[in-house]
Coordinates of C-alpha atoms and ligand atoms in Angstrom, one line a residue:
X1 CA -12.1 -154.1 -121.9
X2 CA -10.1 -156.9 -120.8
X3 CA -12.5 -159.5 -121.7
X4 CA -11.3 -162.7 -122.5
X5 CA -11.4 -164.6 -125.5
X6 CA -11.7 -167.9 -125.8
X7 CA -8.4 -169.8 -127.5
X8 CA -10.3 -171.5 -130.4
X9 CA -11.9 -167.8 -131.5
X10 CA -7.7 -166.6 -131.1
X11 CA -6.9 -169.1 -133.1
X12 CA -9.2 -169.2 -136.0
X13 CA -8.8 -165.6 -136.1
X14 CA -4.9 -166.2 -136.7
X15 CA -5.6 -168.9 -139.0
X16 CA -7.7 -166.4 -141.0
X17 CA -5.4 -163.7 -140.8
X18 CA -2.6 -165.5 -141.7
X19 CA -3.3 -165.7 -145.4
X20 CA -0.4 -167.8 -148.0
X21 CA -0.3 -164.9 -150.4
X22 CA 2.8 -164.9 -153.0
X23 CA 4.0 -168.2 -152.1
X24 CA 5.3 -169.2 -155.7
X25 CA 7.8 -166.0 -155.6
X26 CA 8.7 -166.2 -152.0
X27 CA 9.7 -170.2 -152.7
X28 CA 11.4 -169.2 -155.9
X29 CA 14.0 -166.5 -154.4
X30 CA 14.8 -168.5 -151.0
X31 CA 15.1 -171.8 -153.4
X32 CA 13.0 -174.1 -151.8
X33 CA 9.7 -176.2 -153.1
X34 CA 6.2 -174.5 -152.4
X35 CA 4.7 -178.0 -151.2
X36 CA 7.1 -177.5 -148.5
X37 CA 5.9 -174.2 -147.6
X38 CA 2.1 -175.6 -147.7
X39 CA 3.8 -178.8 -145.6
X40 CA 5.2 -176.0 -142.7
X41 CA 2.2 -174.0 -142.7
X42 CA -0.3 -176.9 -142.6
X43 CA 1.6 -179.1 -139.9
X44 CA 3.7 -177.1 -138.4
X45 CA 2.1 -173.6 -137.8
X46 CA -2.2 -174.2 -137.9
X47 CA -1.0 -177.1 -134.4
X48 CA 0.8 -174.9 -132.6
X49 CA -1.3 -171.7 -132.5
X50 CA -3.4 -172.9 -129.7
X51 CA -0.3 -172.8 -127.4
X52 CA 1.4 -170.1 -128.6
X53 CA -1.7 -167.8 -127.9
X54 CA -2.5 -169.3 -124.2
X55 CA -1.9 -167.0 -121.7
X56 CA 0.7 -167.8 -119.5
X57 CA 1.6 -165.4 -116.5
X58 CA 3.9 -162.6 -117.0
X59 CA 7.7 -162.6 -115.4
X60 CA 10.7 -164.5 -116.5
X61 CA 10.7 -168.8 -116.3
X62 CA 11.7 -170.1 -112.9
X63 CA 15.5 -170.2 -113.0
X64 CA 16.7 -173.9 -112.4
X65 CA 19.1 -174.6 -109.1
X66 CA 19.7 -171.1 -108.2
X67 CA 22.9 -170.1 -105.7
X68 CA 20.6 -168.2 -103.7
X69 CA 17.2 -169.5 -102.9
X70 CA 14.4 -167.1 -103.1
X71 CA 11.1 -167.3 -101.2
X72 CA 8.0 -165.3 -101.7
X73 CA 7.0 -162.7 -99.0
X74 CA 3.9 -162.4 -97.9
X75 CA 1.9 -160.2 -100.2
X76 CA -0.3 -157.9 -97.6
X77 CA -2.0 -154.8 -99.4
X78 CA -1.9 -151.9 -98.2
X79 CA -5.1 -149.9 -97.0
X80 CA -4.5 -146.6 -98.1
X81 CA -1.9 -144.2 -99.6
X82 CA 0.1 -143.0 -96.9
X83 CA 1.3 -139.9 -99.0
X84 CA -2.7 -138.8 -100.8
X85 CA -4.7 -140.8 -98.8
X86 CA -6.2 -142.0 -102.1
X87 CA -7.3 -146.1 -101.6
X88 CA -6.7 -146.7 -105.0
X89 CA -3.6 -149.1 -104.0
X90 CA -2.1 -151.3 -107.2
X91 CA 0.6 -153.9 -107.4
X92 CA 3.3 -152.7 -109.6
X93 CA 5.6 -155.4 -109.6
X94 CA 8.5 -157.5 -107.6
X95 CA 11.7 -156.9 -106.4
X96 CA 14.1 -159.6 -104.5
X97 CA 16.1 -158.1 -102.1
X98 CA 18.1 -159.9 -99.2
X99 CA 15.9 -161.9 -96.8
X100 CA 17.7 -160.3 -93.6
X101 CA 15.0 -161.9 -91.1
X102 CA 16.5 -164.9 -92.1
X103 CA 20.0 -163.9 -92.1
X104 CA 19.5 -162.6 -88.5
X105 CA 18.1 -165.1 -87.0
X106 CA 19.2 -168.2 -89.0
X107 CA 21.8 -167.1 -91.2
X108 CA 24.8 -169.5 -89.8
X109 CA 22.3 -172.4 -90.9
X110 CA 21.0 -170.7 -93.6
X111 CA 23.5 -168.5 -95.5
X112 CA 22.0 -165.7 -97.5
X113 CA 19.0 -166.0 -99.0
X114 CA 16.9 -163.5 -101.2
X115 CA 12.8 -162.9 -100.5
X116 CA 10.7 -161.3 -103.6
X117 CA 9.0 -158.2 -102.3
X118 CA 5.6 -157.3 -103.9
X119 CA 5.6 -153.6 -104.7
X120 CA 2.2 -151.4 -104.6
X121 CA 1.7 -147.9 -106.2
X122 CA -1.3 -145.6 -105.3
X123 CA -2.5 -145.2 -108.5
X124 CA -3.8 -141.6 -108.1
X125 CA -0.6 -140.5 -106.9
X126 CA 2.3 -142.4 -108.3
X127 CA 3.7 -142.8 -104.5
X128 CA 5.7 -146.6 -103.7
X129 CA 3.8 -148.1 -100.5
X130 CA 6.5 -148.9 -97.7
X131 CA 5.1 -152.4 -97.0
X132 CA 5.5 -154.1 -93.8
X133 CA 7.7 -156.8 -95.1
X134 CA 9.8 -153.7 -96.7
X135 CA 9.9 -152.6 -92.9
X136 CA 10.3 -155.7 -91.4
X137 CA 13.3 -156.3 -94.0
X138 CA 15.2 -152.9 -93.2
X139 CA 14.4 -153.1 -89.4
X140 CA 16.3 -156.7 -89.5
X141 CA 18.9 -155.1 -91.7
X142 CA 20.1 -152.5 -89.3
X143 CA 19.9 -155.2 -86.5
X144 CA 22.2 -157.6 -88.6
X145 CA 24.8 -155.1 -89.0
X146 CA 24.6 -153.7 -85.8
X147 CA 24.9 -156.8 -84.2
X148 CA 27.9 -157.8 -86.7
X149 CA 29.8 -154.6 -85.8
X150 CA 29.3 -155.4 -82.0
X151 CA 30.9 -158.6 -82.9
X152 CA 33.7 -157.5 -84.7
X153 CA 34.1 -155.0 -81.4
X154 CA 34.4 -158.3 -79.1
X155 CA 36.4 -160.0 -81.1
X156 CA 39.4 -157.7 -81.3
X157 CA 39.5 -155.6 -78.4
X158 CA 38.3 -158.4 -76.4
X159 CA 39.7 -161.8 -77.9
X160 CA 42.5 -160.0 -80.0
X161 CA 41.9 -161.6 -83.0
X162 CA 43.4 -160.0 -86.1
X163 CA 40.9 -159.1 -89.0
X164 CA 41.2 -162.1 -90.7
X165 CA 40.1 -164.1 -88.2
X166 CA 37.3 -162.0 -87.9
X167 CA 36.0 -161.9 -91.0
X168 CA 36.0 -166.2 -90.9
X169 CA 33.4 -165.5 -87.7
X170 CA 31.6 -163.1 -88.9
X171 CA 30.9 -165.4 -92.1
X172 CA 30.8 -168.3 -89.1
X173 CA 27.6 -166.8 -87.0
X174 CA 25.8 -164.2 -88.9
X175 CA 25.9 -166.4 -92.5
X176 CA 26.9 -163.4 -94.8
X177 CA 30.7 -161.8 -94.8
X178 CA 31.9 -158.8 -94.6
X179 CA 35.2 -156.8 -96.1
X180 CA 38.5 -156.6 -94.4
X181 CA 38.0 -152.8 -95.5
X182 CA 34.6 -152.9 -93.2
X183 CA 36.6 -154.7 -90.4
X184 CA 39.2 -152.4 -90.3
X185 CA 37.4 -148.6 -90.2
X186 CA 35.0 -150.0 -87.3
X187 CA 37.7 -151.0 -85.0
X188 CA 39.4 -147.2 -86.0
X189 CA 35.6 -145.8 -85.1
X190 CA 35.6 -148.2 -82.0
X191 CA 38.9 -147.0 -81.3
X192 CA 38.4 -143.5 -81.6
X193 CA 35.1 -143.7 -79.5
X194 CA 36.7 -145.6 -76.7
X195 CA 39.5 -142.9 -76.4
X196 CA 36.5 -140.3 -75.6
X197 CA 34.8 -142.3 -73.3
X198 CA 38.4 -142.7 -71.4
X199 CA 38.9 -138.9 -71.7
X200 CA 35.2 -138.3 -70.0
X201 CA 35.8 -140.0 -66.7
X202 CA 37.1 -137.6 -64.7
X203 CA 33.8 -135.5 -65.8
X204 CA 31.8 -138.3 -63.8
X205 CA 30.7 -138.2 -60.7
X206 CA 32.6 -141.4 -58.9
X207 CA 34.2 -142.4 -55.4
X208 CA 37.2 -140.3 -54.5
X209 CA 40.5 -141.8 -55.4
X210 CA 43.6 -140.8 -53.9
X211 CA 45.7 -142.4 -56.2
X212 CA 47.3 -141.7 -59.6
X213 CA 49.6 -144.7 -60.5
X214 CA 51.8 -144.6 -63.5
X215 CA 53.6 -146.6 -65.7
X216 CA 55.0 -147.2 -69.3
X217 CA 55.0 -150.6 -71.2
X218 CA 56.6 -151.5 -74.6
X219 CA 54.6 -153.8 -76.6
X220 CA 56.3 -155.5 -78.6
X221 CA 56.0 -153.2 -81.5
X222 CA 58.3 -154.1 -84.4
X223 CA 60.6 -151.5 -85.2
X224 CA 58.5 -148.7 -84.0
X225 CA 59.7 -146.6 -81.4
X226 CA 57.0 -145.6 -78.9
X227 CA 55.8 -147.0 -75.5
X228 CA 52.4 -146.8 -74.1
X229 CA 51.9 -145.0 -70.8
X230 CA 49.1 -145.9 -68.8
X231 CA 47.2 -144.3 -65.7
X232 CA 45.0 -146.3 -63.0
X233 CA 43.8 -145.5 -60.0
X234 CA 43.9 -147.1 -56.7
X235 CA 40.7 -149.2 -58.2
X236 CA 42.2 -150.7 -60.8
X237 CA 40.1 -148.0 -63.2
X238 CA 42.7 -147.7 -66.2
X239 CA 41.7 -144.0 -66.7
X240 CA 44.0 -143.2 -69.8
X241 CA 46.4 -145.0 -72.3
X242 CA 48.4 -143.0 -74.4
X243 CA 51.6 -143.9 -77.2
X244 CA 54.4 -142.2 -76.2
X245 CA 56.5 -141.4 -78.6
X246 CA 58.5 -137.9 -77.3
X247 CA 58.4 -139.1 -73.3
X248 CA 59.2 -135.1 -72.1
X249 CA 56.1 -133.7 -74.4
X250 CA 53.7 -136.5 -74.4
X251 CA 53.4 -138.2 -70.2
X252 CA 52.9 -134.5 -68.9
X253 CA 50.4 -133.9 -71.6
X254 CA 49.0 -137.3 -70.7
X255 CA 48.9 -137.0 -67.3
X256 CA 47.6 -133.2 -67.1
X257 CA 44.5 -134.7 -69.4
X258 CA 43.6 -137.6 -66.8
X259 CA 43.0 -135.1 -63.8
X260 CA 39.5 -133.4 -64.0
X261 CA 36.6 -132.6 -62.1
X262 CA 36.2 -135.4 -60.1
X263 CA 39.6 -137.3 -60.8
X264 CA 42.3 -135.1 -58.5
X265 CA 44.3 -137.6 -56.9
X266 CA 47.0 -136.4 -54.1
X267 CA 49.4 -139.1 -54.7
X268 CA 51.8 -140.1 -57.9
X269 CA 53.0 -144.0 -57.0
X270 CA 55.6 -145.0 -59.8
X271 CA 58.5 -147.2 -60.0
X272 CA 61.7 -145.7 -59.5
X273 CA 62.0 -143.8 -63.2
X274 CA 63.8 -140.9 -61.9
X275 CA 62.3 -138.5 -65.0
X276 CA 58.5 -139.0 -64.0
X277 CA 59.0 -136.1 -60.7
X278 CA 60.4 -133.8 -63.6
X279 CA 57.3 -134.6 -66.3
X280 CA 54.5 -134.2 -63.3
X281 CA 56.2 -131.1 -62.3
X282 CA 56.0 -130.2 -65.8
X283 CA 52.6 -131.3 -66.0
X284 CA 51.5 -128.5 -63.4
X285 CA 50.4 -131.1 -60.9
X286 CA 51.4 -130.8 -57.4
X287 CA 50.9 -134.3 -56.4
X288 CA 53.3 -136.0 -53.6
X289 CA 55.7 -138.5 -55.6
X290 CA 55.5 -142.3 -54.1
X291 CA 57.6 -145.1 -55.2
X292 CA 56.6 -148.6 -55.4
X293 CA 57.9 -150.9 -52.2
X294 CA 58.4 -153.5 -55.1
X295 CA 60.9 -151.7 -56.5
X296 CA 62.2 -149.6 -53.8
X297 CA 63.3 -154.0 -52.2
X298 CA 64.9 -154.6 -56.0
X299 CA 66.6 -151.7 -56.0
X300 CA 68.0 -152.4 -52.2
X301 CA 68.6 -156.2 -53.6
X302 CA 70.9 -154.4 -56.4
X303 CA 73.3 -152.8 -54.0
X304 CA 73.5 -156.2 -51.9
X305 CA 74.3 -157.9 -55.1
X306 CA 76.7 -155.4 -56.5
X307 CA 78.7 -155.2 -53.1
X308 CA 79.6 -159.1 -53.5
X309 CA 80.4 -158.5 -57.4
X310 CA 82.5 -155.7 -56.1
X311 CA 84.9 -157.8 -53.9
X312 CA 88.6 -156.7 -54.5
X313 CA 91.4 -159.2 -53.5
X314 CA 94.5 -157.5 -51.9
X315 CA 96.5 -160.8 -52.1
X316 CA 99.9 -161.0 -53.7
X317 CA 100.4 -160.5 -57.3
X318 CA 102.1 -163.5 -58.6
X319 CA 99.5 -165.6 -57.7
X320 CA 97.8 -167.4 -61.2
X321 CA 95.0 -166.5 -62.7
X322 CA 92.4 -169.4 -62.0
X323 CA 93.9 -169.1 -58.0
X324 CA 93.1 -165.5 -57.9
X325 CA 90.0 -165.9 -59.7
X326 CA 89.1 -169.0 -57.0
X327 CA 90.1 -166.7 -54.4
X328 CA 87.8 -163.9 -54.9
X329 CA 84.9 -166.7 -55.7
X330 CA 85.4 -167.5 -52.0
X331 CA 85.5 -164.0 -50.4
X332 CA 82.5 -163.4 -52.7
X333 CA 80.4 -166.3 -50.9
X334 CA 81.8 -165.7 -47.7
X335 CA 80.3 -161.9 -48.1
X336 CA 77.1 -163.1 -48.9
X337 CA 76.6 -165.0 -46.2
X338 CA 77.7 -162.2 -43.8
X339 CA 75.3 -160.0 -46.0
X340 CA 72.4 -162.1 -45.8
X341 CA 70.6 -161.8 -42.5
X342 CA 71.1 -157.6 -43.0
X343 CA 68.9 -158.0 -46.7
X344 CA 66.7 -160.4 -44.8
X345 CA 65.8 -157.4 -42.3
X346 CA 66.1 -155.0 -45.1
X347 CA 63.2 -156.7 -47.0
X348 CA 61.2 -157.7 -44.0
X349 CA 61.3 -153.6 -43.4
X350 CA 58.2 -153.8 -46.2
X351 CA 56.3 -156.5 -45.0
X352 CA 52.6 -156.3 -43.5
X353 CA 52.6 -155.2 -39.5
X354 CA 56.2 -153.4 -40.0
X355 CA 54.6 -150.4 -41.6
X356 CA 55.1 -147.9 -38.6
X357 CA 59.1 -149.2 -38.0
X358 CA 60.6 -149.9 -41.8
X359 CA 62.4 -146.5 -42.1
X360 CA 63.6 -147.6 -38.9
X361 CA 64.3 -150.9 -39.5
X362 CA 66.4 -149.3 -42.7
X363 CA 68.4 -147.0 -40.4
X364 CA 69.3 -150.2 -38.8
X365 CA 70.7 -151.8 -41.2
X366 CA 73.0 -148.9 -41.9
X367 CA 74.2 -148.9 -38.8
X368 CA 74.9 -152.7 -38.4
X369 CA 76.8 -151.9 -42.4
X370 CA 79.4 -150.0 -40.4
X371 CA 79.7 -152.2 -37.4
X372 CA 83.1 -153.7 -37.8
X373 CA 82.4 -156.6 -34.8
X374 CA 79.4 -157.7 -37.4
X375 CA 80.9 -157.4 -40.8
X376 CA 84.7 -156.5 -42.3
X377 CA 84.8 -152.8 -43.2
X378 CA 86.2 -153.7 -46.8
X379 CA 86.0 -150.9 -49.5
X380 CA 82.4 -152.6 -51.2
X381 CA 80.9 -152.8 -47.8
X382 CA 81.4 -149.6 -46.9
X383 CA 80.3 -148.2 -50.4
X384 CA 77.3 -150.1 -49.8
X385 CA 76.6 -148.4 -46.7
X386 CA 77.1 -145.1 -48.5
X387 CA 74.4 -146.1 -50.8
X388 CA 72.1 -147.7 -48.4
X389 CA 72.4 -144.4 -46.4
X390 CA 71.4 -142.3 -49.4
X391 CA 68.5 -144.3 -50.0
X392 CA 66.8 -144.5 -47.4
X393 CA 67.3 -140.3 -46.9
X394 CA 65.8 -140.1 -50.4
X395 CA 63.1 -142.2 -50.2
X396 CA 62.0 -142.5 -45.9
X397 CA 59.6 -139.3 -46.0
X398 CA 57.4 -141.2 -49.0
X399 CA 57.8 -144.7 -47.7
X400 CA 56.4 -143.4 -44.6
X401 CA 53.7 -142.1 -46.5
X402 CA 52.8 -144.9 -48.2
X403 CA 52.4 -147.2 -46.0
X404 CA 50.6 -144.8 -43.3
X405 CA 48.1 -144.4 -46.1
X406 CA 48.3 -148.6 -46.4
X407 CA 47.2 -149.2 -42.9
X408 CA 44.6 -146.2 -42.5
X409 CA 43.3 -146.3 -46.1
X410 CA 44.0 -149.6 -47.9
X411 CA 45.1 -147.6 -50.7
X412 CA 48.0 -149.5 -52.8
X413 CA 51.7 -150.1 -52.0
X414 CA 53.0 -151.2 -55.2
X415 CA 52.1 -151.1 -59.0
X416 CA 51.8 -154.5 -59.2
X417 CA 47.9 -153.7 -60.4
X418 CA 49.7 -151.2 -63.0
X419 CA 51.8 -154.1 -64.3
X420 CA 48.9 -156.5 -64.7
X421 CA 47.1 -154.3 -66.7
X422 CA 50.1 -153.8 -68.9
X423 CA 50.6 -157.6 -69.3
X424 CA 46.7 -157.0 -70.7
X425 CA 48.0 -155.2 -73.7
X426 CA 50.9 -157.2 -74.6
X427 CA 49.0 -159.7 -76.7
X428 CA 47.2 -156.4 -78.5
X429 CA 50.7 -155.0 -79.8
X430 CA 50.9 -157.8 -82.4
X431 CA 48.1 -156.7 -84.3
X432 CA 48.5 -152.7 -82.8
X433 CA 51.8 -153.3 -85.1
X434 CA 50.3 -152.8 -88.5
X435 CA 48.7 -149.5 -87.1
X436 CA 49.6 -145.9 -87.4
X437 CA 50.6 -144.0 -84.3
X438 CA 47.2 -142.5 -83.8
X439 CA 45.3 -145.7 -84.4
X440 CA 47.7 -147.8 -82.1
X441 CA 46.4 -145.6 -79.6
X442 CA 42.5 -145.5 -79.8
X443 CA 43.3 -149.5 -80.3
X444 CA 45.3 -149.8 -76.9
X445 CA 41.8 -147.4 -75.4
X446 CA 39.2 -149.9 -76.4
X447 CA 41.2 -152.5 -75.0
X448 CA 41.4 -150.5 -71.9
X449 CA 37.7 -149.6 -72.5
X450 CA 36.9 -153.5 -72.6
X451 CA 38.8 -154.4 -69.4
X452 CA 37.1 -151.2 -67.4
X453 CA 33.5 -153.1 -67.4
X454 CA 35.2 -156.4 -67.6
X455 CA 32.9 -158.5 -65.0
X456 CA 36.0 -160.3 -62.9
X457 CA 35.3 -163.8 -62.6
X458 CA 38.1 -164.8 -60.3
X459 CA 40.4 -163.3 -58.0
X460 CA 40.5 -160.5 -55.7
X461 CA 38.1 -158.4 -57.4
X462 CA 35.5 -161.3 -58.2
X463 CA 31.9 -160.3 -59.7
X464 CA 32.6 -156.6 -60.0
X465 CA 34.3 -154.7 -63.0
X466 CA 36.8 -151.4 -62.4
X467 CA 34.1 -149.4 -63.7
X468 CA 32.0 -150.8 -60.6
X469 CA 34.5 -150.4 -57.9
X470 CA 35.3 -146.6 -58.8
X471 CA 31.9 -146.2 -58.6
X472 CA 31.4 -144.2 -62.1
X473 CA 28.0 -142.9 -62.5
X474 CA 26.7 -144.5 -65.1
X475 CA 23.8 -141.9 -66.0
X476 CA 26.8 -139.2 -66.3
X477 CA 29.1 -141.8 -68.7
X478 CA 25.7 -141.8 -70.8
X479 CA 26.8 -145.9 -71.0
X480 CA 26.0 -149.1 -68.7
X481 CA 28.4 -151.5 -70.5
X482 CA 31.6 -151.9 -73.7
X483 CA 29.5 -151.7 -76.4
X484 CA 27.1 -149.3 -75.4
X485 CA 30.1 -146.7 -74.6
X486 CA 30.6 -146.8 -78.3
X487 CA 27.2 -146.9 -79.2
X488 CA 26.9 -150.2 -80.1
X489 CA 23.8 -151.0 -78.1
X490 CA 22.1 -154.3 -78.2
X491 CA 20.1 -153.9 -81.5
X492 CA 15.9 -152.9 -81.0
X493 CA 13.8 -155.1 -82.7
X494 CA 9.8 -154.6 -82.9
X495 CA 8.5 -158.0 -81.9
X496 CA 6.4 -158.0 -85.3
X497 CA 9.2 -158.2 -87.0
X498 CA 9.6 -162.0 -86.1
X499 CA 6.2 -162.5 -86.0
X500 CA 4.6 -164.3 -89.3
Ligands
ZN601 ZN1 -1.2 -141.5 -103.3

């Protein structure tokens, strides 16, 4: 039935068919000459019917200089029909969809491109064969977004950049871009999925740490009023960050969430805060309270300094008020001087090797305070003596803790680990600004997340990663790196789809 005729039968069949009936009346009403009608028919229509009836093949003309370049896919048939078994497979037409091999692989040199996919039928059942270049095409489409979404992870909780930026790299590496609207709900879902993983720690199995340091930091965050308090271990693990917004509700709800099964640390170190003793207490942990040595020596190094800003002159009045001001500039220096050698032993009191004598060493300096052959018992020495005296009856039982647990253990003295990792988020707050409390937070935890498996490459802690040196079971995280805590693995690609 679909024989095919010949063009000169086609067209003397036309030519025949065609017959000039009524041409008289037809000329008459449309006002033209009926030799001009014979003219059209004769040299017009009879030339051009052998062209009009050649077959040309079916589907629209080529467009000209298109934006996006198409190529052809390679056409494979399917065997049989996957849903009836039937073998009766048919093309049934083309369809041009985006040639994501190409974008995945190629698409910074390339841009985006489209391929035309053949479609097949099975005749007997109606049912559209999934093709392999239809697979190959969808397996290299989840791997292009995968892969841009572990990208857009990198570059803001990694490189900070703010969604603009990220949106020009994207469009940089992978060839295609992708909506600020996209950019923003994954970092949320990042975010969120970061805070988990942070929140399942102390679930894993991991090396016992004894420590539970804690401090606040204020990102510069515009106008809004809430700090973010952060817990590490004596491994530099950063095992929770939190926004703080109401301090007596929020850090012993924070810090009752960080202890678990295998996270029960005996020690709190913090800097001298006095409300953090009241919110662990109110956070049901009984944990002993250290204070940093860093900030136990600036606080000493306040009362020296305010003792010489304290000096009183019991001269005559009379005197003028530049002399008297002169005269109290020279007491001032001359009680420095007389101060100095006692803050020099003060401080030394904290230094490697005096561990065993700095509450000691502290006593002493009390004593030499009041020693009127060393230094004149005026009203701001002895006041500082007072103070001195407090102090180190507040704080001797936990300094002697702490550094005991120095020597024998090697476990921290200061937060100065805690304070690094709050300089980490301080670049963060600028874009953490635009956020909402709740996202500000699962922000600050992927960019705690990031810095947990962050592979050191200098320093103290060179070629491991906090993760590592806590010793974190890996099998119980369920994750071995960043992206693969919030399950953005490396994208699994079938080795035929590449092949051609
Ligand atoms: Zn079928």
């Amino acid at each position: 039935m679909n024989r095919i005729i010949p063009i000169e039968t086609k067209v003397k069949v036309m030519q025949e068919s065609i017959c000039l009936s009524n041409v008289e009346a037809v000329a008459a009403s449309y006002e033209v000459s009926v030799g001009v009608v014979y003219y059209w028919f004769n040299e017009k229509v009879k030339p051009a019917l052998g062209e009009i009836l050649k077959n040309e093949p079916p589907g629209p003309e080529p467009k000209p200089d298109q934006e996006v370049k198409e190529t052809q896919a390679i056409v494979e048939r399917p065997d049989v029909c996957e849903r009836c078994g039937s073998i009766r497979v048919r093309k049934n037409g083309t369809y041009e969809v985006i040639n994501w091999i190409w974008l995945l692989t190629i698409g910074w040199l390339v841009g985006l491109q489209k391929v035309v996919i053949q479609r097949w039928r099975c005749a007997d059942c109606g049912h559209e064969l999934a093709t392999v270049e239809r697979q190959r095409q969808a397996e290299a489409r989840r791997a292009w977004w995968q892969q841009v979404k572990r990208l857009i992870g990198l570059s803001r909780f990694k490189l900070g950049l703010s969604v603009r930026k990220t949106q020009i790299l994207v469009a940089f590496a992978y060839g295609r871009q992708v909506s600020v609207g996209f950019i923003q709900r994954q970092t949320q879902s990042i975010g969120r999925r970061a805070q988990s993983v942070l929140e399942r720690l102390s679930d894993c199995r991991q090396k016992v740490a004894h420590f539970l340091l804690y401090d606040e930091t204020f990102p510069k965050l515009g106008r809004r009023a809430y700090s973010l308090g952060v817990v590490i271990c004596e491994y530099g693990l950063i095992r929770s960050v939190r926004t703080i917004r109401r301090k007596a509700k929020d850090i012993p709800d924070q810090l009752r969430k960080v202890v678990g099964e295998h996270y029960h640390p005996e020690h709190f170190l913090t800097d001298l805060e006095v409300t953090y003793g009241e919110y662990l207490a109110r956070a049901g942990l009984l944990l002993k309270h250290l204070r940093d040595i860093v900030h136990l020596m600036r606080q000493i190094g306040r009362m020296f300094d305010d003792a010489v800003k304290e000096v009183t002159l019991d001269v005559p009045k009379g005197l003028s008020q530049k002399e008297r001001q002169n005269q109290r500039h020279l007491k001032q220096r001359l009680l420095r001087k007389r101060l100095k050698p006692l803050l020099t032993t003060a401080f030394k009191a904290f230094a490697p090797g005096y561990e065993s004598v700095c509450v000691l060493m502290l006593e002493g300096v009390v004593s030499q305070l009041r020693d009127p052959k060393l230094i004149l018992q005026t009203e701001s020495v002895q006041r500082l003596a007072r103070r001195m005296e407090r102090f180190v009856k507040k704080h001797s039982p936990a300094i002697n803790t702490l550094l005991e647990m120095a020597v024998k253990e090697g476990t921290p003295k200061t937060t100065n680990s805690l304070e690094s990792k709050n300089g980490l988020f301080k670049p963060f707050s600028r874009i953490a600004k635009s956020f909402r409390l709740a996202t500000a937070w699962g922000f600050f935890a992927g960019v705690a997340l990031m810095e947990n498996f962050d592979l050191k490459s200098r320093g103290l802690h060179q070629g491991t990663s906090a993760i590592q040196r806590a010793a974190v079971n890996l099998d119980d995280l369920g994750a071995t790196d960043f992206f693969s805590a919030v399950g953005l693995d490396k994208p699994q690609i079938s080795p035929t789809t590449f092949t051609l």
